[in-house]
Short mmCIF file of N, CA and C in Angstrom, two decimals:
data_model
loop_
_atom_site.label_atom_id
_atom_site.label_comp_id
_atom_site.label_asym_id
_atom_site.label_seq_id
_atom_site.Cartn_x
_atom_site.Cartn_y
_atom_site.Cartn_z
N MET A 15 -18.56 1.59 12.39
CA MET A 15 -17.24 1.65 12.28
C MET A 15 -16.79 3.07 12.21
N SER A 16 -15.72 3.63 12.98
CA SER A 16 -15.45 4.82 12.99
C SER A 16 -14.34 5.18 11.91
N ASN A 17 -14.11 6.47 11.67
CA ASN A 17 -13.16 6.85 10.72
C ASN A 17 -11.79 6.32 10.95
N ALA A 18 -11.46 6.23 12.32
CA ALA A 18 -10.20 5.74 12.72
C ALA A 18 -9.98 4.15 12.35
N ASP A 19 -11.08 3.43 12.65
CA ASP A 19 -11.15 2.08 12.25
C ASP A 19 -11.03 1.94 10.81
N THR A 20 -11.70 2.79 10.02
CA THR A 20 -11.75 2.63 8.49
C THR A 20 -10.25 2.83 8.02
N LEU A 21 -9.67 3.89 8.48
CA LEU A 21 -8.27 4.22 8.14
C LEU A 21 -7.32 3.20 8.41
N ASN A 22 -7.54 2.52 9.67
CA ASN A 22 -6.65 1.37 10.08
C ASN A 22 -6.98 0.23 9.16
N ALA A 23 -8.07 -0.11 8.77
CA ALA A 23 -8.32 -1.15 7.72
C ALA A 23 -7.67 -0.86 6.36
N LEU A 24 -7.78 0.45 5.88
CA LEU A 24 -7.10 0.77 4.82
C LEU A 24 -5.51 0.63 4.81
N LYS A 25 -4.98 0.89 6.07
CA LYS A 25 -3.64 0.73 6.14
C LYS A 25 -3.21 -0.81 6.11
N ILE A 26 -4.05 -1.53 6.72
CA ILE A 26 -3.71 -3.06 6.70
C ILE A 26 -3.81 -3.53 5.30
N ALA A 27 -4.88 -3.09 4.57
CA ALA A 27 -5.03 -3.63 3.16
C ALA A 27 -3.82 -3.26 2.32
N PHE A 28 -3.41 -1.97 2.52
CA PHE A 28 -2.27 -1.44 1.70
C PHE A 28 -1.08 -2.17 1.93
N THR A 29 -0.87 -2.74 3.13
CA THR A 29 0.36 -3.47 3.28
C THR A 29 0.33 -4.90 2.60
N TYR A 30 -0.79 -5.29 2.19
CA TYR A 30 -0.81 -6.57 1.40
C TYR A 30 -1.07 -6.33 -0.19
N MET A 31 -1.03 -5.01 -0.53
CA MET A 31 -1.09 -4.90 -2.00
C MET A 31 0.27 -4.84 -2.54
N PRO A 32 0.28 -5.15 -3.97
CA PRO A 32 1.71 -5.12 -4.49
C PRO A 32 2.06 -3.68 -4.57
N GLN A 33 3.49 -3.44 -4.75
CA GLN A 33 4.01 -2.12 -5.13
C GLN A 33 3.70 -1.87 -6.35
N ALA A 34 3.30 -0.67 -6.76
CA ALA A 34 2.98 -0.35 -8.27
C ALA A 34 4.13 -0.77 -9.13
N ILE A 35 5.37 -0.76 -8.77
CA ILE A 35 6.54 -1.15 -9.63
C ILE A 35 6.58 -2.63 -9.83
N GLU A 36 5.89 -3.47 -9.04
CA GLU A 36 5.83 -4.86 -9.22
C GLU A 36 4.58 -5.18 -10.12
N VAL A 37 3.77 -4.38 -10.40
CA VAL A 37 2.72 -4.77 -11.40
C VAL A 37 3.07 -4.55 -12.71
N ASN A 38 3.06 -5.86 -13.56
CA ASN A 38 3.44 -5.80 -14.81
C ASN A 38 2.55 -6.74 -15.79
N LYS A 39 2.60 -6.54 -16.94
CA LYS A 39 1.74 -7.22 -17.87
C LYS A 39 1.94 -8.88 -17.82
N TYR A 40 3.22 -9.27 -17.51
CA TYR A 40 3.54 -10.61 -17.42
C TYR A 40 2.66 -11.41 -16.29
N ASP A 41 2.72 -10.63 -15.09
CA ASP A 41 2.04 -11.25 -13.89
C ASP A 41 0.54 -10.91 -13.89
N TYR A 42 0.19 -9.78 -14.38
CA TYR A 42 -1.21 -9.22 -14.18
C TYR A 42 -1.94 -9.05 -15.48
N GLY A 43 -1.38 -9.41 -16.58
CA GLY A 43 -2.01 -9.27 -17.92
C GLY A 43 -2.50 -7.97 -18.19
N ASP A 44 -3.79 -7.89 -18.97
CA ASP A 44 -4.45 -6.67 -19.38
C ASP A 44 -4.85 -5.80 -18.11
N ARG A 45 -4.91 -6.40 -16.94
CA ARG A 45 -5.48 -5.63 -15.74
C ARG A 45 -4.31 -4.75 -14.99
N CYS A 46 -3.06 -4.91 -15.56
CA CYS A 46 -2.04 -4.06 -14.89
C CYS A 46 -2.24 -2.61 -14.89
N ASP A 47 -2.88 -2.00 -15.80
CA ASP A 47 -3.15 -0.56 -15.60
C ASP A 47 -4.15 -0.26 -14.56
N ILE A 48 -5.24 -0.99 -14.52
CA ILE A 48 -6.30 -0.70 -13.55
C ILE A 48 -5.75 -1.02 -12.12
N ILE A 49 -4.90 -2.04 -11.99
CA ILE A 49 -4.29 -2.27 -10.71
C ILE A 49 -3.56 -1.16 -10.22
N ARG A 50 -2.69 -0.67 -11.09
CA ARG A 50 -1.89 0.53 -10.73
C ARG A 50 -2.68 1.68 -10.35
N GLU A 51 -3.83 1.88 -11.06
CA GLU A 51 -4.68 3.03 -10.69
C GLU A 51 -5.40 2.77 -9.22
N HIS A 52 -5.68 1.48 -9.02
CA HIS A 52 -6.15 1.24 -7.63
C HIS A 52 -5.22 1.52 -6.62
N ILE A 53 -4.04 0.99 -6.84
CA ILE A 53 -2.86 1.27 -5.80
C ILE A 53 -2.71 2.84 -5.66
N GLU A 54 -2.86 3.47 -6.84
CA GLU A 54 -2.63 4.94 -6.60
C GLU A 54 -3.77 5.62 -5.86
N ALA A 55 -4.99 5.22 -6.05
CA ALA A 55 -6.12 5.64 -5.43
C ALA A 55 -6.00 5.47 -3.92
N VAL A 56 -5.51 4.20 -3.53
CA VAL A 56 -5.28 4.00 -2.05
C VAL A 56 -4.20 4.90 -1.46
N ARG A 57 -3.13 5.06 -2.28
CA ARG A 57 -1.95 5.95 -1.73
C ARG A 57 -2.55 7.40 -1.48
N GLU A 58 -3.28 7.79 -2.50
CA GLU A 58 -3.84 9.18 -2.36
C GLU A 58 -4.88 9.30 -1.15
N ALA A 59 -5.62 8.35 -0.91
CA ALA A 59 -6.53 8.26 0.17
C ALA A 59 -5.65 8.38 1.54
N LEU A 60 -4.59 7.56 1.52
CA LEU A 60 -3.85 7.68 2.73
C LEU A 60 -3.10 8.95 2.92
N LEU A 61 -2.54 9.49 1.90
CA LEU A 61 -1.92 10.78 1.98
C LEU A 61 -2.85 11.88 2.39
N SER A 62 -4.14 11.78 1.89
CA SER A 62 -5.12 12.83 2.19
C SER A 62 -5.50 12.78 3.64
N ASN A 63 -5.19 11.66 4.39
CA ASN A 63 -5.35 11.49 5.78
C ASN A 63 -4.11 11.64 6.56
N ASP A 64 -3.06 12.26 5.99
CA ASP A 64 -1.76 12.57 6.58
C ASP A 64 -1.15 11.18 6.98
N VAL A 65 -1.19 10.24 6.19
CA VAL A 65 -0.47 8.98 6.43
C VAL A 65 0.48 8.74 5.32
N ASP A 66 1.69 8.44 5.53
CA ASP A 66 2.83 8.17 4.62
C ASP A 66 2.77 6.81 4.32
N PRO A 67 2.32 6.40 3.05
CA PRO A 67 2.22 4.99 2.72
C PRO A 67 3.54 4.21 2.86
N GLU A 68 4.77 5.07 2.69
CA GLU A 68 5.94 4.33 2.94
C GLU A 68 6.27 3.85 4.39
N GLU A 69 5.62 4.44 5.33
CA GLU A 69 5.75 4.10 6.68
C GLU A 69 4.73 3.04 7.33
N ILE A 70 3.75 2.84 6.56
CA ILE A 70 2.57 1.91 7.01
C ILE A 70 3.11 0.52 7.28
N TYR A 71 3.82 -0.11 6.51
CA TYR A 71 4.30 -1.52 6.81
C TYR A 71 4.81 -1.62 8.21
N GLY A 72 5.71 -0.76 8.61
CA GLY A 72 6.33 -0.86 9.89
C GLY A 72 5.41 -0.53 11.00
N GLU A 73 4.39 0.17 10.84
CA GLU A 73 3.33 0.58 11.73
C GLU A 73 2.33 -0.70 11.94
N VAL A 74 2.05 -1.34 10.84
CA VAL A 74 1.11 -2.42 10.89
C VAL A 74 1.77 -3.68 11.32
N ASN A 75 3.09 -3.89 10.91
CA ASN A 75 3.79 -5.00 11.16
C ASN A 75 5.09 -4.82 11.83
N PRO A 76 5.18 -4.13 13.06
CA PRO A 76 6.41 -3.70 13.68
C PRO A 76 7.38 -4.89 13.99
N ALA A 77 6.88 -6.06 14.22
CA ALA A 77 7.80 -7.19 14.54
C ALA A 77 8.55 -7.77 13.27
N LEU A 78 8.00 -7.43 12.12
CA LEU A 78 8.57 -7.84 10.89
C LEU A 78 9.38 -6.86 10.26
N THR A 79 9.37 -5.66 10.73
CA THR A 79 10.20 -4.54 10.19
C THR A 79 11.60 -4.49 10.70
N PRO A 80 12.69 -4.55 9.89
CA PRO A 80 13.91 -4.36 10.47
C PRO A 80 14.31 -3.02 11.07
N ASN A 81 14.98 -3.01 12.19
CA ASN A 81 15.41 -1.77 12.71
C ASN A 81 16.32 -1.07 11.87
N SER A 82 16.16 0.30 11.94
CA SER A 82 17.16 1.07 11.07
C SER A 82 18.47 1.22 11.90
N THR A 83 19.44 1.34 11.10
CA THR A 83 20.92 1.39 11.59
C THR A 83 21.29 2.90 11.64
N TYR A 84 20.47 3.81 11.33
CA TYR A 84 20.81 5.27 11.22
C TYR A 84 20.60 5.85 12.60
#
């Protein structure tokens, strides 16, 4: 598997991860802190590869992303 394939797989996985703000003790129990750490680790890996985590969903799922009105 090439680095490009690995990065693409990471992008896809990130789109299915919860947003850090959505992770709470009610839904995730005592694991919420480690889950937030995992989410942050993935975000940092993407950023270190010049990938903006906020733009990934539209790249991975363009048909499901609303068009901007700006």
